[in-house]
Short mmCIF file of C-alpha atoms and ligand atoms in Angstrom, two decimals:
data_model
loop_
_atom_site.label_atom_id
_atom_site.label_comp_id
_atom_site.label_asym_id
_atom_site.label_seq_id
_atom_site.Cartn_x
_atom_site.Cartn_y
_atom_site.Cartn_z
CA MET A 1 9.42 176.61 -14.50
CA SER A 2 11.97 173.76 -14.41
CA SER A 3 14.78 173.43 -16.96
CA GLU A 4 13.07 170.31 -18.37
CA GLU A 5 9.87 172.28 -18.98
CA LEU A 6 11.77 175.14 -20.59
CA ILE A 7 13.62 172.76 -22.92
CA GLU A 8 10.37 171.05 -23.89
CA ARG A 9 8.82 174.43 -24.70
CA ALA A 10 11.88 175.61 -26.64
CA GLU A 11 11.79 172.45 -28.74
CA ARG A 12 8.11 173.05 -29.55
CA THR A 13 7.93 176.84 -29.97
CA HIS A 14 11.56 177.95 -30.55
CA ARG A 15 10.96 180.90 -28.25
CA LEU A 16 12.34 181.68 -24.81
CA SER A 17 12.66 184.93 -22.88
CA GLU A 18 15.97 186.49 -21.86
CA GLY A 19 15.53 185.23 -18.29
CA GLU A 20 14.69 181.70 -19.46
CA LEU A 21 17.69 181.57 -21.79
CA ALA A 22 19.99 182.81 -19.00
CA ALA A 23 18.60 180.17 -16.62
CA LEU A 24 19.38 177.36 -19.09
CA LEU A 25 22.82 178.77 -19.87
CA ALA A 26 23.58 178.77 -16.14
CA ASP A 27 22.26 175.26 -15.48
CA ALA A 28 25.11 172.80 -16.08
CA ALA A 29 22.84 169.92 -15.02
CA CYS A 30 20.54 170.42 -18.02
CA GLU A 31 23.34 170.20 -20.62
CA GLU A 32 22.66 166.66 -21.86
CA ALA A 33 18.89 167.16 -22.09
CA LEU A 34 19.48 170.45 -23.94
CA ALA A 35 21.89 168.80 -26.38
CA ALA A 36 19.47 165.92 -27.01
CA ALA A 37 16.62 168.34 -27.78
CA ALA A 38 18.90 170.40 -30.07
CA ASP A 39 19.98 167.22 -31.85
CA ARG A 40 16.33 166.30 -32.52
CA VAL A 41 15.60 169.79 -33.84
CA ARG A 42 18.74 169.66 -36.00
CA HIS A 43 17.63 166.30 -37.44
CA ALA A 44 14.09 167.55 -38.10
CA HIS A 45 15.00 170.93 -39.65
CA VAL A 46 18.35 170.52 -41.44
CA GLY A 47 18.73 166.74 -41.60
CA ASP A 48 21.75 164.49 -41.08
CA GLY A 49 23.99 165.99 -43.77
CA VAL A 50 27.10 167.80 -42.54
CA HIS A 51 28.25 170.66 -44.74
CA LEU A 52 31.98 171.04 -45.21
CA ARG A 53 33.37 174.50 -45.98
CA GLY A 54 37.02 174.71 -47.05
CA LEU A 55 38.74 177.46 -45.05
CA ILE A 56 41.43 179.56 -46.76
CA GLU A 57 43.30 181.87 -44.35
CA PHE A 58 44.70 184.26 -46.92
CA SER A 59 46.25 187.03 -44.80
CA ASN A 60 47.14 187.40 -41.12
CA ILE A 61 47.72 191.16 -41.42
CA CYS A 62 45.24 193.16 -39.36
CA ARG A 63 44.73 196.87 -38.72
CA ARG A 64 42.63 196.14 -35.59
CA ASN A 65 43.77 195.45 -32.07
CA CYS A 66 41.19 193.10 -30.49
CA LEU A 67 42.50 192.18 -27.05
CA TYR A 68 41.98 188.42 -27.49
CA CYS A 69 43.38 187.82 -30.98
CA GLY A 70 46.89 186.84 -32.01
CA LEU A 71 46.52 188.69 -35.32
CA ARG A 72 46.07 192.06 -33.54
CA ARG A 73 48.30 194.77 -34.98
CA ASP A 74 50.36 195.24 -31.80
CA ASN A 75 51.47 191.59 -31.75
CA ALA A 76 55.03 192.06 -32.97
CA LYS A 77 55.87 188.38 -32.42
CA LEU A 78 53.69 187.17 -35.27
CA GLU A 79 55.35 186.63 -38.65
CA ARG A 80 52.98 188.21 -41.10
CA TYR A 81 51.97 186.90 -44.52
CA ARG A 82 49.62 187.77 -47.32
CA LEU A 83 48.78 185.37 -50.16
CA SER A 84 48.74 186.67 -53.73
CA PRO A 85 45.52 186.53 -55.77
CA GLU A 86 47.04 183.62 -57.73
CA GLN A 87 47.81 181.70 -54.51
CA ILE A 88 44.26 182.26 -53.21
CA VAL A 89 42.70 181.01 -56.44
CA ALA A 90 45.07 178.00 -56.48
CA LEU A 91 43.90 177.03 -52.96
CA ALA A 92 40.28 177.40 -54.06
CA VAL A 93 40.96 175.04 -56.97
CA LYS A 94 42.40 172.52 -54.50
CA ALA A 95 39.41 172.98 -52.17
CA LYS A 96 37.09 172.17 -55.04
CA GLY A 97 39.28 169.14 -55.80
CA TYR A 98 38.73 167.88 -52.22
CA GLY A 99 34.99 168.05 -52.93
CA TYR A 100 34.20 171.19 -50.89
CA ARG A 101 31.23 173.07 -52.36
CA THR A 102 32.00 176.24 -50.37
CA VAL A 103 35.24 178.10 -49.79
CA VAL A 104 35.57 180.48 -46.86
CA LEU A 105 38.06 183.29 -47.47
CA GLN A 106 39.19 184.55 -44.07
CA SER A 107 41.76 187.17 -43.05
CA GLY A 108 42.62 189.90 -40.61
CA GLU A 109 41.29 193.33 -41.55
CA ASP A 110 43.88 193.75 -44.25
CA ALA A 111 43.41 197.05 -46.12
CA HIS A 112 45.51 195.75 -49.02
CA PHE A 113 42.51 193.70 -50.16
CA THR A 114 40.46 196.51 -51.62
CA ALA A 115 37.56 195.77 -53.96
CA GLU A 116 39.97 196.29 -56.84
CA VAL A 117 42.22 193.49 -55.59
CA LEU A 118 39.57 191.09 -54.29
CA VAL A 119 36.84 191.36 -56.95
CA PRO A 120 38.83 189.55 -59.69
CA VAL A 121 39.67 186.78 -57.19
CA LEU A 122 35.98 186.38 -56.30
CA ARG A 123 34.97 186.34 -59.98
CA GLU A 124 37.45 183.60 -60.73
CA ILE A 125 36.36 181.43 -57.79
CA HIS A 126 32.67 182.05 -58.50
CA ALA A 127 33.21 180.75 -62.05
CA MET A 128 34.37 177.43 -60.51
CA ASP A 129 30.82 176.77 -59.26
CA VAL A 130 31.61 176.85 -55.56
CA ALA A 131 29.84 179.04 -53.02
CA ILE A 132 31.99 181.79 -51.48
CA THR A 133 31.92 182.91 -47.86
CA LEU A 134 33.90 186.00 -46.87
CA SER A 135 35.20 186.63 -43.35
CA ILE A 136 37.33 189.74 -43.70
CA GLY A 137 35.88 192.11 -41.13
CA GLU A 138 34.28 195.51 -41.36
CA ARG A 139 33.96 197.34 -44.67
CA GLY A 140 31.72 200.01 -46.15
CA ARG A 141 28.44 199.10 -47.78
CA GLU A 142 29.72 199.82 -51.30
CA GLU A 143 32.63 197.41 -50.90
CA TYR A 144 30.28 194.76 -49.55
CA ARG A 145 28.10 195.41 -52.62
CA ALA A 146 31.07 195.01 -54.99
CA PHE A 147 32.04 191.69 -53.36
CA ARG A 148 28.44 190.45 -53.55
CA GLU A 149 28.17 191.38 -57.22
CA ALA A 150 31.46 189.57 -57.90
CA GLY A 151 30.03 186.32 -56.51
CA ALA A 152 30.37 186.30 -52.71
CA ASP A 153 27.35 184.46 -51.26
CA ARG A 154 27.88 184.60 -47.52
CA PHE A 155 29.65 186.66 -44.88
CA LEU A 156 30.84 185.73 -41.39
CA LEU A 157 31.17 188.58 -38.92
CA ARG A 158 30.80 187.75 -35.25
CA PHE A 159 29.48 190.54 -33.04
CA GLU A 160 31.53 188.77 -30.27
CA THR A 161 29.30 190.27 -27.55
CA THR A 162 26.19 192.48 -27.61
CA ASP A 163 27.28 194.07 -24.33
CA ALA A 164 28.39 197.44 -25.71
CA GLU A 165 30.62 198.31 -22.75
CA LEU A 166 32.39 194.94 -22.91
CA TYR A 167 32.68 195.15 -26.69
CA HIS A 168 34.35 198.54 -26.54
CA ARG A 169 36.77 197.32 -23.89
CA MET A 170 37.71 194.20 -25.89
CA ASP A 171 37.87 195.80 -29.34
CA PRO A 172 39.52 199.20 -28.81
CA GLY A 173 38.80 201.75 -31.50
CA MET A 174 35.86 199.76 -32.82
CA SER A 175 32.16 200.22 -32.18
CA LEU A 176 29.40 197.71 -31.65
CA ALA A 177 27.06 200.04 -33.55
CA ASN A 178 29.26 199.85 -36.65
CA ARG A 179 29.52 196.05 -36.37
CA ILE A 180 25.73 195.85 -36.27
CA ARG A 181 25.49 198.31 -39.17
CA CYS A 182 27.73 195.93 -41.16
CA LEU A 183 25.49 192.95 -40.35
CA HIS A 184 22.38 194.86 -41.50
CA ASP A 185 24.10 196.06 -44.69
CA LEU A 186 25.17 192.49 -45.49
CA LYS A 187 21.63 191.18 -44.97
CA GLU A 188 20.15 193.91 -47.17
CA LEU A 189 22.67 193.14 -49.92
CA GLY A 190 21.45 189.56 -50.03
CA TYR A 191 24.31 187.78 -48.31
CA GLU A 192 23.67 184.85 -46.03
CA VAL A 193 24.94 186.31 -42.79
CA GLY A 194 26.76 184.47 -40.04
CA THR A 195 27.49 185.93 -36.63
CA GLY A 196 27.92 184.91 -33.02
CA THR A 197 29.55 185.18 -29.63
CA LEU A 198 33.06 184.74 -28.30
CA VAL A 199 32.43 182.90 -25.02
CA GLY A 200 34.62 183.72 -22.03
CA LEU A 201 35.40 187.41 -22.50
CA PRO A 202 36.32 188.80 -19.07
CA GLY A 203 33.22 190.18 -17.37
CA GLN A 204 30.74 188.46 -19.76
CA THR A 205 27.62 187.13 -18.01
CA VAL A 206 25.01 184.51 -18.90
CA GLU A 207 22.47 187.34 -19.08
CA SER A 208 24.58 189.03 -21.74
CA ILE A 209 24.91 185.76 -23.69
CA ALA A 210 21.13 185.34 -23.44
CA ARG A 211 20.78 188.76 -25.08
CA ASP A 212 23.24 187.60 -27.78
CA ILE A 213 20.87 184.73 -28.61
CA LEU A 214 17.90 187.10 -28.85
CA PHE A 215 19.96 189.41 -31.09
CA CYS A 216 20.71 186.48 -33.45
CA GLN A 217 17.02 185.65 -33.55
CA GLU A 218 16.05 189.25 -34.22
CA LEU A 219 18.65 189.53 -37.01
CA ASP A 220 17.42 186.18 -38.34
CA ALA A 221 21.05 185.14 -38.79
CA ASP A 222 21.58 182.43 -41.40
CA MET A 223 24.70 181.03 -39.72
CA LEU A 224 25.75 181.03 -36.08
CA GLY A 225 29.40 180.63 -35.21
CA VAL A 226 30.35 180.59 -31.54
CA GLY A 227 33.45 179.40 -29.75
CA PRO A 228 35.31 179.62 -26.43
CA LEU A 229 38.07 182.16 -25.88
CA ILE A 230 41.47 180.48 -26.01
CA PRO A 231 43.96 182.82 -24.35
CA ASN A 232 46.96 183.76 -26.44
CA GLN A 233 50.11 184.67 -24.46
CA ASP A 234 51.04 187.29 -27.04
CA THR A 235 47.86 189.28 -26.35
CA PRO A 236 46.57 191.31 -23.38
CA LEU A 237 44.18 188.45 -22.49
CA GLY A 238 47.06 185.95 -22.26
CA ASN A 239 46.50 185.23 -18.56
CA GLU A 240 42.71 184.94 -18.66
CA PRO A 241 41.08 181.55 -18.17
CA CYS A 242 39.80 179.65 -21.21
CA GLY A 243 36.17 180.15 -22.18
CA ASP A 244 33.90 177.47 -20.71
CA LEU A 245 33.46 174.68 -23.26
CA HIS A 246 30.30 173.43 -21.57
CA LEU A 247 28.70 176.86 -21.51
CA THR A 248 29.62 177.12 -25.21
CA ARG A 249 27.93 173.77 -25.82
CA ARG A 250 24.75 174.90 -24.05
CA LEU A 251 24.85 178.06 -26.17
CA VAL A 252 25.12 176.06 -29.42
CA SER A 253 22.18 173.90 -28.34
CA LEU A 254 20.08 176.96 -27.47
CA LEU A 255 20.93 178.58 -30.81
CA ARG A 256 19.67 175.44 -32.60
CA LEU A 257 16.48 175.48 -30.53
CA THR A 258 15.81 179.16 -31.22
CA LEU A 259 16.92 179.29 -34.90
CA PRO A 260 16.06 175.75 -36.01
CA ASP A 261 16.97 176.03 -39.71
CA ALA A 262 20.22 178.02 -39.40
CA ASN A 263 23.62 176.56 -40.29
CA ILE A 264 25.77 176.10 -37.19
CA PRO A 265 29.44 175.07 -37.32
CA ALA A 266 31.29 172.95 -34.80
CA THR A 267 34.21 175.40 -34.67
CA THR A 268 37.95 174.75 -34.62
CA ALA A 269 38.22 176.35 -31.16
CA VAL A 270 36.07 173.59 -29.60
CA GLU A 271 38.26 170.90 -31.19
CA THR A 272 41.33 172.77 -29.92
CA MET A 273 40.02 172.75 -26.35
CA MET A 274 38.94 169.10 -26.47
CA PRO A 275 39.91 166.42 -28.98
CA GLY A 276 36.58 165.04 -30.21
CA GLY A 277 34.95 168.42 -29.51
CA ARG A 278 33.71 168.64 -33.08
CA GLU A 279 31.75 165.41 -32.74
CA LEU A 280 30.36 166.53 -29.37
CA PHE A 281 29.09 169.76 -30.90
CA LEU A 282 27.78 168.03 -34.07
CA ALA A 283 25.70 165.91 -31.66
CA SER A 284 24.50 169.03 -29.77
CA GLY A 285 22.93 171.04 -32.59
CA ALA A 286 25.74 171.80 -35.08
CA ASN A 287 25.65 170.73 -38.76
CA VAL A 288 28.72 172.38 -40.38
CA VAL A 289 32.49 171.83 -40.20
CA MET A 290 35.12 174.11 -41.71
CA PRO A 291 38.22 172.05 -42.55
CA ASN A 292 41.33 174.08 -43.19
CA VAL A 293 42.62 174.29 -46.77
CA THR A 294 45.51 176.66 -45.98
CA GLU A 295 48.85 174.99 -46.62
CA GLY A 296 52.27 174.69 -44.98
CA GLU A 297 53.78 177.55 -42.99
CA PHE A 298 50.74 179.82 -43.53
CA ARG A 299 48.56 177.47 -41.51
CA ARG A 300 50.92 177.84 -38.55
CA LYS A 301 51.20 181.60 -38.94
CA TYR A 302 47.44 182.17 -38.84
CA ALA A 303 47.80 182.00 -35.07
CA LEU A 304 44.68 183.42 -33.42
CA TYR A 305 45.39 181.30 -30.35
CA PRO A 306 47.89 178.58 -29.38
CA GLY A 307 47.49 174.87 -30.03
CA LYS A 308 45.03 175.37 -32.89
CA ALA A 309 43.63 171.95 -33.83
CA CYS A 310 45.03 170.25 -36.94
CA VAL A 311 47.69 172.95 -37.46
CA SER A 312 50.30 170.48 -38.71
CA ASP A 313 47.94 168.37 -40.86
CA THR A 314 47.78 168.67 -44.62
CA PRO A 315 44.51 169.71 -46.32
CA ALA A 316 44.22 166.22 -47.86
CA HIS A 317 44.55 164.62 -44.43
CA CYS A 318 41.86 166.96 -43.01
CA ARG A 319 39.46 165.95 -45.78
CA GLY A 320 39.89 162.23 -45.13
CA CYS A 321 39.82 162.58 -41.34
CA MET A 322 36.65 164.67 -41.41
CA GLU A 323 34.81 162.25 -43.66
CA ALA A 324 35.72 159.27 -41.43
CA ARG A 325 34.64 161.08 -38.26
CA ILE A 326 31.31 162.18 -39.73
CA THR A 327 30.52 158.73 -41.12
CA ARG A 328 31.35 157.14 -37.76
CA MET A 329 28.64 159.31 -36.19
CA GLY A 330 26.03 157.93 -38.60
CA ARG A 331 25.89 161.25 -40.42
CA PHE A 332 26.94 161.97 -44.01
CA ILE A 333 28.68 164.70 -45.97
CA ALA A 334 26.11 166.87 -47.72
CA GLN A 335 26.82 167.25 -51.42
CA ASP A 336 24.99 170.51 -52.11
CA LYS A 337 26.35 174.03 -51.55
CA GLY A 338 24.65 174.18 -48.18
CA PHE A 339 22.57 177.33 -48.34
CA ARG A 340 20.06 177.83 -45.57
CA LYS A 341 16.86 176.02 -46.34
CA ARG A 342 14.19 178.08 -44.74
CA GLN A 343 11.24 176.31 -43.23
CA ALA A 344 7.83 177.68 -44.18
N1 SAM B 401 39.15 189.63 -38.87
C1 SAM B 401 37.87 189.11 -39.10
C2 SAM B 401 36.94 189.39 -37.96
O1 SAM B 401 37.38 189.75 -36.89
O2 SAM B 401 35.73 189.25 -38.18
C3 SAM B 401 37.88 187.62 -39.40
C4 SAM B 401 38.94 186.80 -38.76
S1 SAM B 401 38.88 186.73 -36.97
C5 SAM B 401 40.39 185.99 -36.63
C6 SAM B 401 37.67 185.42 -36.71
C7 SAM B 401 37.23 185.18 -35.29
O3 SAM B 401 38.29 184.62 -34.54
C8 SAM B 401 36.81 186.37 -34.48
O4 SAM B 401 35.48 186.74 -34.77
C9 SAM B 401 37.00 185.91 -33.03
O5 SAM B 401 35.78 185.57 -32.41
C10 SAM B 401 37.88 184.65 -33.18
N2 SAM B 401 39.05 184.69 -32.29
C11 SAM B 401 40.06 185.57 -32.30
N3 SAM B 401 40.93 185.34 -31.29
C12 SAM B 401 40.46 184.27 -30.62
C13 SAM B 401 40.90 183.55 -29.45
N4 SAM B 401 42.00 183.91 -28.79
N5 SAM B 401 40.16 182.49 -29.04
C14 SAM B 401 39.05 182.13 -29.71
N6 SAM B 401 38.58 182.76 -30.80
C15 SAM B 401 39.27 183.84 -31.25
FE1 SF4 B 402 41.86 191.44 -36.49
FE2 SF4 B 402 39.66 189.87 -36.58
FE3 SF4 B 402 41.71 189.34 -34.91
FE4 SF4 B 402 40.18 191.46 -34.42
S1 SF4 B 402 39.52 189.28 -34.41
S2 SF4 B 402 42.43 191.44 -34.35
S3 SF4 B 402 39.71 192.14 -36.51
S4 SF4 B 402 41.76 189.29 -37.12
#
């Protein structure tokens, strides 16, 4: 079957086999047709509103050692920081002031933030009538439960790759099985769950990315966050090539076609690799942007990879810039909290 026929079928049925997904991922020539189909499905299922989520990077301290990430514990060059509960709440107040209806609290796997420390922060932010997304890595089910009961609505935890051998090589001391256990726990506890792939890990294949898509479908993920690897010189993957932005774009389009009502961000990594990348991805299936609310030196120190987009902008500038860019595309900023609206 030709790529055109596969895209037509995906748009109609939202189902493709592993082999069909791999064929489309590998076919650079079909990228525009794929993006156009994903854009139609995005329009039909989640509309033209773009959801903004204010991102608060509250600690860059991490007990893990992922080979690609600048926050890894062995990176002695990184100046570490940890915001106090008062500082986190103050940033959430500002995020609400910018009009964001969701705050995303993201950090390294920082053991300081036990349930005892984080629960009061979540309660305070929840009382401000904003949705809360956590992105703080792997925890036990009971901690996830405590965070959920304190007001956390969503959780972002990428599986990075469903290729177990590759996962174990990239994330030493961690296990894909535990990551998947976390995702199932989070679903069962009633979180909206976001996950996805890091594109460009050494040795990753289109077949393995095709299996990632099927995994997301099987999990019925509510949010799908994918981005290209951006090599960081202070990590073991410093000399690897960048992840392929075009392959990442085809992946985003295929995720929209296979999970039509999910929320899909145009991630910071795509904007970092290509100015205007956010718009390109918003026109290829994405419907969410996560502007940074972190202020001053902390923004610079949350250095997953070099050249991070907008690192020297202020949060107020990001808000204005994002609104102008979205309006220019003929889209608008959604005013609701942006939960997944399931289609019957
Ligand atoms: N520590 C938590 C975790 O790992 O889930 C949340 C923060 S972590 C920094 C968020 C995501 O950043 C990871 O899931 C990974 O995919 C991405 N990331 C880390 N290093 C990166 C790099 N060099 N290039 C692109 N993305 C990267
Ligand atoms: Fe830590 Fe997350 Fe970076 Fe891994 S990806 S080193 S868990 S911050």
